[in-house]
Amino acid sequence: QKQKTKSQSSIIKFDIGTIVRHTKYNYRGIVIAWDGKPVTDVRNWDGVQDVKYNVMEQPFYHVIPDIDDCIRVFGSERSFRYVCQENLEVWNKEESSSSSSSSGLKVDLDPVEWRFGTREGEEGEEVYFYEPSDEIKFQFAESLGSDDDAIVSCMEKVMVRLCVFL
């Protein structure tokens, strides 16, 4: 699977679970995976025609979009979007009309794998995000911190999967 290398870690802007907004199409979504560079030729896609930087040299994100936003923007639901980094920004709840204490997103995510939460942002603000399971964090080299149990659990699952192939 994809591993965030030292060189990629400086270019991957959005962590797994970050709630983002597409700057061109104005829909919200949740980052569920990323690729250091696009895995397919995206140069002719409509959404990347106005990007400033080389679209084939920037990270792309797998985003689960908000269902209602997709209906508003595209006319129907979309299961996921593949979006270049330049077209995304962190979603700011203060810009939203919703006054609830949740993200207000309507998404199809497995609640076992993803937990909604808040954390403190870089400037002390409250940031909404979806906390991925330890297995998803491990797959994308997201920080498991010093949680030895989570690291051991992930390693054991990897070993079990490897044994299937042996």
Tab-separated table of N, CA and C in Angstrom, residues 14-125:
chain	number	residue	atom	x	y	z
A	14	PHE	N	-2.948	17.228	3.557
A	14	PHE	CA	-4.155	16.867	4.297
A	14	PHE	C	-4.042	15.456	4.851
A	15	ASP	N	-4.161	15.328	6.160
A	15	ASP	CA	-4.128	14.020	6.811
A	15	ASP	C	-5.398	13.242	6.500
A	16	ILE	N	-5.312	11.938	6.646
A	16	ILE	CA	-6.482	11.081	6.533
A	16	ILE	C	-7.490	11.536	7.594
A	17	GLY	N	-8.749	11.697	7.194
A	17	GLY	CA	-9.802	12.128	8.120
A	17	GLY	C	-10.080	13.622	8.102
A	18	THR	N	-9.240	14.405	7.419
A	18	THR	CA	-9.445	15.852	7.348
A	18	THR	C	-10.709	16.167	6.548
A	19	ILE	N	-11.506	17.094	7.065
A	19	ILE	CA	-12.676	17.563	6.323
A	19	ILE	C	-12.200	18.707	5.437
A	20	VAL	N	-12.428	18.560	4.138
A	20	VAL	CA	-11.935	19.529	3.160
A	20	VAL	C	-13.095	20.110	2.363
A	21	ARG	N	-12.778	21.196	1.658
A	21	ARG	CA	-13.724	21.814	0.724
A	21	ARG	C	-13.035	21.931	-0.620
A	22	HIS	N	-13.731	21.534	-1.684
A	22	HIS	CA	-13.202	21.675	-3.042
A	22	HIS	C	-13.335	23.141	-3.430
A	23	THR	N	-12.226	23.766	-3.778
A	23	THR	CA	-12.233	25.205	-4.038
A	23	THR	C	-12.899	25.574	-5.361
A	24	LYS	N	-12.957	24.669	-6.309
A	24	LYS	CA	-13.579	24.966	-7.602
A	24	LYS	C	-15.075	24.635	-7.598
A	25	TYR	N	-15.434	23.472	-7.054
A	25	TYR	CA	-16.829	23.025	-7.110
A	25	TYR	C	-17.595	23.251	-5.804
A	26	ASN	N	-16.923	23.684	-4.777
A	26	ASN	CA	-17.545	24.060	-3.506
A	26	ASN	C	-18.378	22.940	-2.876
A	27	TYR	N	-17.810	21.757	-2.788
A	27	TYR	CA	-18.439	20.699	-2.007
A	27	TYR	C	-17.465	20.283	-0.905
A	28	ARG	N	-18.030	19.772	0.192
A	28	ARG	CA	-17.225	19.306	1.318
A	28	ARG	C	-17.050	17.805	1.239
A	29	GLY	N	-15.991	17.316	1.876
A	29	GLY	CA	-15.775	15.880	1.910
A	29	GLY	C	-14.712	15.510	2.924
A	30	ILE	N	-14.462	14.233	3.023
A	30	ILE	CA	-13.501	13.712	4.000
A	30	ILE	C	-12.402	12.973	3.247
A	31	VAL	N	-11.158	13.297	3.558
A	31	VAL	CA	-10.022	12.617	2.955
A	31	VAL	C	-9.934	11.217	3.553
A	32	ILE	N	-10.002	10.197	2.677
A	32	ILE	CA	-9.915	8.816	3.174
A	32	ILE	C	-8.644	8.114	2.710
A	33	ALA	N	-7.935	8.720	1.754
A	33	ALA	CA	-6.679	8.144	1.250
A	33	ALA	C	-5.989	9.211	0.406
A	34	TRP	N	-4.725	8.949	0.071
A	34	TRP	CA	-3.990	9.870	-0.792
A	34	TRP	C	-2.963	9.118	-1.612
A	35	ASP	N	-2.575	9.736	-2.707
A	35	ASP	CA	-1.497	9.236	-3.563
A	35	ASP	C	-0.502	10.381	-3.722
A	36	GLY	N	0.784	10.085	-3.607
A	36	GLY	CA	1.815	11.119	-3.743
A	36	GLY	C	1.772	11.821	-5.089
A	37	LYS	N	1.368	11.081	-6.107
A	37	LYS	CA	1.148	11.592	-7.465
A	37	LYS	C	-0.067	10.841	-8.003
A	38	PRO	N	-0.765	11.403	-9.000
A	38	PRO	CA	-1.940	10.693	-9.513
A	38	PRO	C	-1.564	9.333	-10.101
A	39	VAL	N	-2.427	8.346	-9.915
A	39	VAL	CA	-2.153	6.996	-10.402
A	39	VAL	C	-2.680	6.792	-11.818
A	40	THR	N	-3.271	7.818	-12.386
A	40	THR	CA	-3.765	7.780	-13.755
A	40	THR	C	-3.508	9.146	-14.383
A	41	ASP	N	-3.586	9.227	-15.690
A	41	ASP	CA	-3.371	10.503	-16.368
A	41	ASP	C	-4.604	11.376	-16.189
A	42	VAL	N	-4.454	12.463	-15.459
A	42	VAL	CA	-5.574	13.342	-15.131
A	42	VAL	C	-5.509	14.677	-15.882
A	43	ARG	N	-4.545	14.833	-16.751
A	43	ARG	CA	-4.314	16.136	-17.395
A	43	ARG	C	-5.507	16.682	-18.166
A	44	ASN	N	-6.392	15.831	-18.641
A	44	ASN	CA	-7.542	16.314	-19.416
A	44	ASN	C	-8.834	16.408	-18.611
A	45	TRP	N	-8.761	16.166	-17.329
A	45	TRP	CA	-9.959	16.250	-16.489
A	45	TRP	C	-10.398	17.707	-16.353
A	46	ASP	N	-11.699	17.943	-16.357
A	46	ASP	CA	-12.234	19.299	-16.239
A	46	ASP	C	-11.760	20.012	-14.974
A	47	GLY	N	-11.743	19.312	-13.868
A	47	GLY	CA	-11.426	19.926	-12.583
A	47	GLY	C	-9.993	20.392	-12.421
A	48	VAL	N	-9.101	20.017	-13.345
A	48	VAL	CA	-7.691	20.394	-13.190
A	48	VAL	C	-7.199	21.336	-14.288
A	49	GLN	N	-8.098	21.817	-15.120
A	49	GLN	CA	-7.682	22.659	-16.242
A	49	GLN	C	-7.099	23.998	-15.809
A	50	ASP	N	-7.495	24.501	-14.650
A	50	ASP	CA	-7.027	25.810	-14.196
A	50	ASP	C	-6.015	25.743	-13.065
A	51	VAL	N	-5.457	24.560	-12.790
A	51	VAL	CA	-4.507	24.472	-11.682
A	51	VAL	C	-3.199	25.153	-12.067
A	52	LYS	N	-2.571	25.710	-11.073
A	52	LYS	CA	-1.352	26.503	-11.262
A	52	LYS	C	-0.110	25.628	-11.471
A	53	TYR	N	-0.011	24.541	-10.696
A	53	TYR	CA	1.171	23.684	-10.724
A	53	TYR	C	0.920	22.422	-11.535
A	54	ASN	N	1.980	21.746	-11.933
A	54	ASN	CA	1.891	20.525	-12.731
A	54	ASN	C	1.013	19.499	-12.016
A	55	VAL	N	-0.111	19.194	-12.613
A	55	VAL	CA	-1.081	18.309	-11.987
A	55	VAL	C	-0.554	16.881	-11.842
A	56	MET	N	0.383	16.480	-12.674
A	56	MET	CA	0.935	15.130	-12.603
A	56	MET	C	2.029	15.001	-11.543
A	57	GLU	N	2.387	16.094	-10.908
A	57	GLU	CA	3.454	16.088	-9.904
A	57	GLU	C	2.964	16.468	-8.517
A	58	GLN	N	1.661	16.531	-8.315
A	58	GLN	CA	1.161	16.891	-6.991
A	58	GLN	C	0.292	15.782	-6.413
A	59	PRO	N	0.164	15.763	-5.100
A	59	PRO	CA	-0.650	14.719	-4.461
A	59	PRO	C	-2.107	14.778	-4.902
A	60	PHE	N	-2.731	13.611	-4.933
A	60	PHE	CA	-4.166	13.491	-5.191
A	60	PHE	C	-4.796	12.787	-4.004
A	61	TYR	N	-6.015	13.189	-3.676
A	61	TYR	CA	-6.712	12.681	-2.499
A	61	TYR	C	-7.990	11.971	-2.900
A	62	HIS	N	-8.264	10.871	-2.216
A	62	HIS	CA	-9.530	10.163	-2.349
A	62	HIS	C	-10.450	10.812	-1.320
A	63	VAL	N	-11.516	11.431	-1.786
A	63	VAL	CA	-12.408	12.196	-0.918
A	63	VAL	C	-13.818	11.615	-1.003
A	64	ILE	N	-14.393	11.321	0.152
A	64	ILE	CA	-15.806	10.933	0.219
A	64	ILE	C	-16.584	12.237	0.362
A	65	PRO	N	-17.354	12.605	-0.671
A	65	PRO	CA	-18.036	13.905	-0.625
A	65	PRO	C	-19.348	13.856	0.148
A	66	ASP	N	-19.757	15.012	0.620
A	66	ASP	CA	-21.048	15.171	1.272
A	66	ASP	C	-22.147	14.873	0.246
A	67	ILE	N	-23.107	14.047	0.609
A	67	ILE	CA	-24.165	13.629	-0.310
A	67	ILE	C	-24.980	14.826	-0.797
A	68	ASP	N	-25.420	15.684	0.130
A	68	ASP	CA	-26.240	16.834	-0.258
A	68	ASP	C	-25.459	17.809	-1.140
A	69	ASP	N	-24.171	18.015	-0.834
A	69	ASP	CA	-23.347	18.903	-1.661
A	69	ASP	C	-23.231	18.356	-3.084
A	70	CYS	N	-23.067	17.028	-3.227
A	70	CYS	CA	-22.954	16.420	-4.562
A	70	CYS	C	-24.239	16.587	-5.360
A	71	ILE	N	-25.360	16.406	-4.701
A	71	ILE	CA	-26.638	16.585	-5.397
A	71	ILE	C	-26.757	18.033	-5.871
A	72	ARG	N	-26.367	18.979	-5.024
A	72	ARG	CA	-26.426	20.403	-5.381
A	72	ARG	C	-25.470	20.731	-6.532
A	73	VAL	N	-24.247	20.201	-6.494
A	73	VAL	CA	-23.217	20.554	-7.474
A	73	VAL	C	-23.309	19.717	-8.757
A	74	PHE	N	-23.483	18.403	-8.608
A	74	PHE	CA	-23.409	17.494	-9.753
A	74	PHE	C	-24.769	16.947	-10.210
A	75	GLY	N	-25.807	17.175	-9.395
A	75	GLY	CA	-27.128	16.677	-9.761
A	75	GLY	C	-27.430	15.280	-9.256
A	76	SER	N	-26.441	14.621	-8.647
A	76	SER	CA	-26.661	13.282	-8.084
A	76	SER	C	-25.540	12.967	-7.093
A	77	GLU	N	-25.726	11.885	-6.344
A	77	GLU	CA	-24.708	11.459	-5.386
A	77	GLU	C	-23.464	10.974	-6.119
A	78	ARG	N	-22.325	11.062	-5.445
A	78	ARG	CA	-21.065	10.515	-5.950
A	78	ARG	C	-20.434	9.716	-4.812
A	79	SER	N	-19.888	8.538	-5.132
A	79	SER	CA	-19.322	7.702	-4.077
A	79	SER	C	-17.987	8.246	-3.576
A	80	PHE	N	-17.163	8.758	-4.490
A	80	PHE	CA	-15.924	9.399	-4.072
A	80	PHE	C	-15.419	10.276	-5.200
A	81	ARG	N	-14.498	11.145	-4.879
A	81	ARG	CA	-13.873	12.052	-5.842
A	81	ARG	C	-12.366	11.887	-5.718
A	82	TYR	N	-11.651	12.062	-6.805
A	82	TYR	CA	-10.181	12.003	-6.832
A	82	TYR	C	-9.731	13.419	-7.145
A	83	VAL	N	-9.133	14.100	-6.160
A	83	VAL	CA	-8.942	15.547	-6.244
A	83	VAL	C	-7.483	15.927	-6.013
A	84	CYS	N	-6.967	16.831	-6.858
A	84	CYS	CA	-5.595	17.301	-6.681
A	84	CYS	C	-5.507	18.229	-5.466
A	85	GLN	N	-4.354	18.220	-4.851
A	85	GLN	CA	-4.136	18.997	-3.633
A	85	GLN	C	-4.462	20.467	-3.823
A	86	GLU	N	-4.110	21.001	-4.967
A	86	GLU	CA	-4.312	22.426	-5.222
A	86	GLU	C	-5.789	22.830	-5.198
A	87	ASN	N	-6.691	21.889	-5.447
A	87	ASN	CA	-8.125	22.191	-5.461
A	87	ASN	C	-8.813	21.972	-4.116
A	88	LEU	N	-8.034	21.713	-3.070
A	88	LEU	CA	-8.626	21.467	-1.753
A	88	LEU	C	-8.134	22.472	-0.726
A	89	GLU	N	-8.983	22.708	0.259
A	89	GLU	CA	-8.595	23.480	1.438
A	89	GLU	C	-9.312	22.874	2.635
A	90	VAL	N	-8.780	23.101	3.823
A	90	VAL	CA	-9.431	22.604	5.033
A	90	VAL	C	-10.758	23.324	5.178
A	91	TRP	N	-11.809	22.561	5.459
A	91	TRP	CA	-13.140	23.134	5.633
A	91	TRP	C	-13.192	23.913	6.942
A	92	ASN	N	-13.714	25.110	6.874
A	92	ASN	CA	-13.824	25.984	8.034
A	92	ASN	C	-15.278	26.040	8.465
A	93	LYS	N	-15.591	25.453	9.626
A	93	LYS	CA	-16.970	25.404	10.106
A	93	LYS	C	-17.559	26.786	10.291
A	94	GLU	N	-16.735	27.765	10.619
A	94	GLU	CA	-17.242	29.112	10.835
A	94	GLU	C	-17.855	29.699	9.558
A	95	GLU	N	-17.426	29.208	8.396
A	95	GLU	CA	-17.978	29.690	7.131
A	95	GLU	C	-19.287	28.984	6.791
A	96	SER	N	-19.640	27.967	7.569
A	96	SER	CA	-20.838	27.183	7.312
A	96	SER	C	-22.041	27.823	7.980
A	97	SER	N	-23.227	27.570	7.421
A	97	SER	CA	-24.452	28.090	8.024
A	97	SER	C	-24.932	27.215	9.170
A	98	SER	N	-24.347	26.035	9.328
A	98	SER	CA	-24.765	25.111	10.381
A	98	SER	C	-24.247	25.567	11.737
A	99	SER	N	-25.119	25.521	12.740
A	99	SER	CA	-24.689	25.909	14.083
A	99	SER	C	-24.579	24.699	14.999
A	100	SER	N	-24.700	23.495	14.443
A	100	SER	CA	-24.629	22.294	15.273
A	100	SER	C	-23.195	22.048	15.717
A	101	SER	N	-23.037	21.147	16.680
A	101	SER	CA	-21.705	20.840	17.203
A	101	SER	C	-21.062	19.703	16.428
A	102	SER	N	-21.601	19.360	15.264
A	102	SER	CA	-20.995	18.323	14.443
A	102	SER	C	-20.564	18.934	13.121
A	103	SER	N	-19.987	18.103	12.267
A	103	SER	CA	-19.534	18.601	10.975
A	103	SER	C	-20.700	18.951	10.074
A	104	GLY	N	-21.863	18.328	10.305
A	104	GLY	CA	-23.005	18.550	9.441
A	104	GLY	C	-22.897	17.819	8.120
A	105	LEU	N	-21.859	17.016	7.938
A	105	LEU	CA	-21.668	16.282	6.695
A	105	LEU	C	-22.574	15.057	6.659
A	106	LYS	N	-23.073	14.780	5.481
A	106	LYS	CA	-23.865	13.583	5.246
A	106	LYS	C	-23.018	12.703	4.335
A	107	VAL	N	-22.330	11.732	4.941
A	107	VAL	CA	-21.400	10.875	4.203
A	107	VAL	C	-21.657	9.417	4.554
A	108	ASP	N	-21.222	8.549	3.658
A	108	ASP	CA	-21.383	7.114	3.860
A	108	ASP	C	-20.047	6.530	4.305
A	109	LEU	N	-19.767	6.592	5.610
A	109	LEU	CA	-18.537	6.051	6.182
A	109	LEU	C	-18.893	5.006	7.231
A	110	ASP	N	-18.110	3.946	7.282
A	110	ASP	CA	-18.292	2.898	8.277
A	110	ASP	C	-17.965	3.465	9.660
A	111	PRO	N	-18.937	3.519	10.568
A	111	PRO	CA	-18.683	4.094	11.901
A	111	PRO	C	-17.677	3.298	12.736
A	112	VAL	N	-17.410	2.049	12.353
A	112	VAL	CA	-16.392	1.263	13.055
A	112	VAL	C	-14.998	1.761	12.652
A	113	GLU	N	-14.852	2.138	11.393
A	113	GLU	CA	-13.555	2.580	10.871
A	113	GLU	C	-13.302	4.071	11.090
A	114	TRP	N	-14.350	4.877	11.239
A	114	TRP	CA	-14.217	6.336	11.300
A	114	TRP	C	-15.057	6.904	12.440
A	115	ARG	N	-14.432	7.693	13.324
A	115	ARG	CA	-15.130	8.357	14.426
A	115	ARG	C	-15.031	9.870	14.245
A	116	PHE	N	-16.172	10.551	14.332
A	116	PHE	CA	-16.163	12.003	14.249
A	116	PHE	C	-15.589	12.580	15.536
A	117	GLY	N	-14.795	13.647	15.412
A	117	GLY	CA	-14.235	14.279	16.600
A	117	GLY	C	-13.778	15.701	16.324
A	118	THR	N	-13.236	16.304	17.344
A	118	THR	CA	-12.666	17.644	17.212
A	118	THR	C	-11.269	17.621	17.816
A	119	ARG	N	-10.455	18.550	17.377
A	119	ARG	CA	-9.128	18.727	17.948
A	119	ARG	C	-8.765	20.192	17.817
A	120	GLU	N	-7.697	20.561	18.483
A	120	GLU	CA	-7.247	21.946	18.414
A	120	GLU	C	-6.378	22.145	17.178
A	121	GLY	N	-6.707	23.178	16.415
A	121	GLY	CA	-5.953	23.491	15.215
A	121	GLY	C	-4.659	24.224	15.534
A	122	GLU	N	-3.915	24.556	14.496
A	122	GLU	CA	-2.615	25.208	14.648
A	122	GLU	C	-2.715	26.565	15.336
A	123	GLU	N	-3.852	27.228	15.176
A	123	GLU	CA	-4.020	28.560	15.773
A	123	GLU	C	-4.970	28.528	16.964
A	124	GLY	N	-5.163	27.344	17.544
A	124	GLY	CA	-5.998	27.213	18.728
A	124	GLY	C	-7.483	27.065	18.441
A	125	GLU	N	-7.857	27.066	17.175
A	125	GLU	CA	-9.264	26.945	16.808
A	125	GLU	C	-9.718	25.490	16.894
